[in-house]
Structures are given as structure tokens and as C-alpha cells.
PDB file of C-alpha atoms in Angstrom:
ATOM      1  CA  MET J   2       0.000   0.000   0.000  1.00 50.00           C
ATOM      2  CA  SER J   3       1.419   3.382  -0.945  1.00 60.00           C
ATOM      3  CA  GLU J   4       1.966   6.243   1.409  1.00 77.00           C
ATOM      4  CA  THR J   5      -0.362   9.254   1.287  1.00 83.00           C
ATOM      5  CA  PRO J   6       1.113  12.041  -0.853  1.00 91.00           C
ATOM      6  CA  GLN J   7       2.268  15.171   0.956  1.00 95.00           C
ATOM      7  CA  ILE J   8       2.424  18.814  -0.055  1.00 95.00           C
ATOM      8  CA  THR J   9       6.106  19.693   0.106  1.00 95.00           C
ATOM      9  CA  ASP J  10       6.126  23.150  -1.519  1.00 95.00           C
ATOM     10  CA  PRO J  11       2.900  25.162  -1.156  1.00 95.00           C
ATOM     11  CA  SER J  12       4.482  28.030  -3.115  1.00 95.00           C
ATOM     12  CA  ALA J  13       4.251  25.855  -6.259  1.00 96.00           C
ATOM     13  CA  PHE J  14       0.483  26.375  -6.242  1.00 96.00           C
ATOM     14  CA  SER J  15      -1.273  29.453  -7.555  1.00 95.00           C
ATOM     15  CA  GLU J  16      -4.942  30.325  -7.476  1.00 95.00           C
ATOM     16  CA  SER J  17      -6.853  30.170 -10.768  1.00 96.00           C
ATOM     17  CA  SER J  18     -10.358  31.358 -11.550  1.00 96.00           C
ATOM     18  CA  LEU J  19     -12.741  28.477 -12.143  1.00 96.00           C
ATOM     19  CA  LEU J  20     -15.040  30.731 -14.173  1.00 96.00           C
ATOM     20  CA  LEU J  21     -12.187  31.902 -16.404  1.00 97.00           C
ATOM     21  CA  GLN J  22     -11.250  28.277 -17.029  1.00 96.00           C
ATOM     22  CA  VAL J  23     -14.798  27.504 -18.172  1.00 95.00           C
ATOM     23  CA  VAL J  24     -14.750  30.543 -20.473  1.00 97.00           C
ATOM     24  CA  LEU J  25     -11.368  29.514 -21.913  1.00 97.00           C
ATOM     25  CA  THR J  26     -12.657  25.984 -22.504  1.00 95.00           C
ATOM     26  CA  VAL J  27     -15.579  27.357 -24.508  1.00 96.00           C
ATOM     27  CA  LEU J  28     -13.454  29.892 -26.432  1.00 98.00           C
ATOM     28  CA  THR J  29     -10.840  27.272 -27.368  1.00 97.00           C
ATOM     29  CA  LEU J  30     -13.505  24.761 -28.385  1.00 96.00           C
ATOM     30  CA  GLY J  31     -12.454  22.314 -25.682  1.00 92.00           C
ATOM     31  CA  LEU J  32      -8.681  22.550 -26.074  1.00 94.00           C
ATOM     32  CA  TYR J  33      -8.025  24.465 -22.836  1.00 96.00           C
ATOM     33  CA  PRO J  34      -8.469  21.337 -20.648  1.00 94.00           C
ATOM     34  CA  LEU J  35      -5.387  19.819 -22.322  1.00 92.00           C
ATOM     35  CA  TYR J  36      -3.362  22.855 -21.247  1.00 95.00           C
ATOM     36  CA  TRP J  37      -4.965  22.824 -17.781  1.00 96.00           C
ATOM     37  CA  THR J  38      -4.080  19.154 -17.296  1.00 95.00           C
ATOM     38  CA  TYR J  39      -0.458  19.794 -18.315  1.00 96.00           C
ATOM     39  CA  LYS J  40      -0.175  22.917 -16.135  1.00 96.00           C
ATOM     40  CA  THR J  41      -1.790  21.193 -13.152  1.00 97.00           C
ATOM     41  CA  ALA J  42       0.496  18.166 -13.460  1.00 96.00           C
ATOM     42  CA  LYS J  43       3.509  20.526 -13.424  1.00 96.00           C
ATOM     43  CA  LYS J  44       2.209  22.304 -10.299  1.00 96.00           C
ATOM     44  CA  LEU J  45       1.564  19.026  -8.492  1.00 97.00           C
ATOM     45  CA  ASP J  46       4.959  17.665  -9.576  1.00 96.00           C
ATOM     46  CA  ARG J  47       6.691  20.707  -8.042  1.00 96.00           C
ATOM     47  CA  GLY J  48       4.436  21.057  -5.011  1.00 96.00           C
ATOM     48  CA  THR J  49       4.128  17.469  -3.789  1.00 96.00           C
ATOM     49  CA  ASP J  50       6.381  14.526  -3.093  1.00 95.00           C
ATOM     50  CA  GLN J  51       4.956  12.746  -6.150  1.00 94.00           C
ATOM     51  CA  ASN J  52       6.852  12.310  -9.424  1.00 94.00           C
ATOM     52  CA  LEU J  53       4.532  13.239 -12.257  1.00 95.00           C
ATOM     53  CA  THR J  54       5.107  13.211 -16.002  1.00 94.00           C
ATOM     54  CA  PRO J  55       3.282  16.368 -17.171  1.00 95.00           C
ATOM     55  CA  ILE J  56       3.944  15.803 -20.893  1.00 95.00           C
ATOM     56  CA  LEU J  57       1.630  12.774 -20.792  1.00 94.00           C
ATOM     57  CA  ALA J  58      -1.263  15.180 -20.301  1.00 91.00           C
ATOM     58  CA  ILE J  59      -1.199  16.230 -23.953  1.00 91.00           C
ATOM     59  CA  ILE J  60      -0.641  12.792 -25.523  1.00 92.00           C
ATOM     60  CA  PRO J  61      -3.896  11.020 -26.442  1.00 90.00           C
ATOM     61  CA  LEU J  62      -4.490   7.823 -24.461  1.00 92.00           C
ATOM     62  CA  ALA J  63      -1.318   8.429 -22.434  1.00 93.00           C
ATOM     63  CA  ASN J  64      -3.217  11.240 -20.749  1.00 92.00           C
ATOM     64  CA  ILE J  65      -5.011   8.548 -18.748  1.00 95.00           C
ATOM     65  CA  ILE J  66      -1.724   8.037 -16.891  1.00 95.00           C
ATOM     66  CA  ALA J  67      -1.544  11.791 -16.266  1.00 95.00           C
ATOM     67  CA  PHE J  68      -5.115  11.724 -14.911  1.00 96.00           C
ATOM     68  CA  TRP J  69      -4.104   9.000 -12.431  1.00 97.00           C
ATOM     69  CA  GLN J  70      -0.940  10.870 -11.416  1.00 96.00           C
ATOM     70  CA  ILE J  71      -2.895  14.102 -10.896  1.00 97.00           C
ATOM     71  CA  SER J  72      -5.624  12.301  -8.948  1.00 97.00           C
ATOM     72  CA  GLU J  73      -3.085  10.691  -6.645  1.00 97.00           C
ATOM     73  CA  ALA J  74      -0.912  13.795  -6.155  1.00 97.00           C
ATOM     74  CA  ALA J  75      -3.962  15.987  -5.482  1.00 97.00           C
ATOM     75  CA  GLU J  76      -5.130  13.882  -2.506  1.00 96.00           C
ATOM     76  CA  PRO J  77      -3.694  16.202   0.183  1.00 95.00           C
ATOM     77  CA  ALA J  78      -5.140  19.295  -1.504  1.00 95.00           C
ATOM     78  CA  THR J  79      -8.594  17.892  -2.233  1.00 95.00           C
ATOM     79  CA  ASP J  80      -9.053  15.642   0.836  1.00 94.00           C
ATOM     80  CA  LYS J  81     -10.459  13.086  -1.623  1.00 95.00           C
ATOM     81  CA  ASP J  82      -9.203   9.598  -2.408  1.00 96.00           C
ATOM     82  CA  ALA J  83      -7.456   9.269  -5.774  1.00 96.00           C
ATOM     83  CA  MET J  84      -9.693   6.527  -7.208  1.00 96.00           C
ATOM     84  CA  PRO J  85     -13.003   8.462  -7.334  1.00 96.00           C
ATOM     85  CA  VAL J  86     -11.220  11.540  -8.689  1.00 97.00           C
ATOM     86  CA  PHE J  87      -9.568   9.402 -11.375  1.00 97.00           C
ATOM     87  CA  LEU J  88     -12.811   7.672 -12.366  1.00 97.00           C
ATOM     88  CA  LEU J  89     -14.543  11.009 -12.630  1.00 96.00           C
ATOM     89  CA  PHE J  90     -11.690  12.301 -14.824  1.00 95.00           C
ATOM     90  CA  LEU J  91     -12.516   9.434 -17.185  1.00 95.00           C
ATOM     91  CA  PHE J  92     -16.305   9.658 -17.165  1.00 95.00           C
ATOM     92  CA  PHE J  93     -17.338  13.108 -15.923  1.00 93.00           C
ATOM     93  CA  GLY J  94     -14.203  15.221 -15.963  1.00 90.00           C
ATOM     94  CA  ILE J  95     -15.769  18.504 -14.912  1.00 92.00           C
ATOM     95  CA  ILE J  96     -16.223  17.270 -11.329  1.00 94.00           C
ATOM     96  CA  SER J  97     -12.603  16.096 -11.082  1.00 95.00           C
ATOM     97  CA  TRP J  98     -11.410  19.355 -12.583  1.00 95.00           C
ATOM     98  CA  TYR J  99     -13.489  21.292 -10.031  1.00 96.00           C
ATOM     99  CA  TRP J 100     -12.229  19.228  -7.070  1.00 97.00           C
ATOM    100  CA  VAL J 101      -8.577  19.427  -8.102  1.00 97.00           C
ATOM    101  CA  GLN J 102      -8.622  23.142  -8.976  1.00 97.00           C
ATOM    102  CA  SER J 103     -10.547  24.022  -5.808  1.00 97.00           C
ATOM    103  CA  GLY J 104      -7.994  22.069  -3.748  1.00 97.00           C
ATOM    104  CA  ILE J 105      -5.101  23.851  -5.463  1.00 97.00           C
ATOM    105  CA  ASN J 106      -6.814  27.206  -4.903  1.00 97.00           C
ATOM    106  CA  SER J 107      -7.281  26.325  -1.234  1.00 96.00           C
ATOM    107  CA  VAL J 108      -3.587  25.493  -0.800  1.00 96.00           C
ATOM    108  CA  ALA J 109      -2.589  28.652  -2.686  1.00 95.00           C
ATOM    109  CA  THR J 110      -4.693  30.914  -0.472  1.00 95.00           C
ATOM    110  CA  GLN J 111      -3.321  29.370   2.739  1.00 90.00           C
ATOM    111  CA  GLN J 112       0.206  30.557   1.988  1.00 74.00           C
TER     112      GLN J 112
END
């Protein structure tokens, strides 16, 4: 059984507007979530004790690995287990996105 991930560098996290992200998703015809996944994986790689591979976020099918890595690394920020977050990434991504971004925003504002 793996150890619970820890936030090691809270300064790696910055607050982002959830509304702006929705607007950017619409304006880019759904391409913004690829960028968000990459950017979020980089933040979690720097800010936690997890080793993520952010480039996987933009590679079709390999992005499933990035979704798992993000779900697992975001546990301390979201207070949610990785498995439900991961499954929601696969089947109803907007909830996972909301949970992960809200957790990152929470960590960023606690600095």
C-alpha cells in the first residue's frame, strides 16, 4: 500500500479562476483542458512529493496516466481519495477538474 502524498512546496500552487477556465474551454472549443491538465500536473509535480510526467497530459491515451498521477498527487489538496477523482476524470471530468482546482486554490490561499 502506498503512502499518502504530501504537499512539500505550497508556493508551487497558484490560485486560478474556475469561471475563467470555463470561459477559456468554450473559447478554445475544448482545447483548454489539455493545457490545464499539463499545467496542473507541473504544479503538483513541483508542489508534492509525487513524481509526475506532465507531458503525458497532452498525448492522447497516455493522458489517462496523467489523470491517475494528478488524482493521486492531489489527494492532500482535495481531501479526496485518488480513485473516485480518477474515475470522474474518465467519465465526468468537470467534477474532477473542479475538485482538483478548488484544492489547489485552497492550498494557494493558505500561503
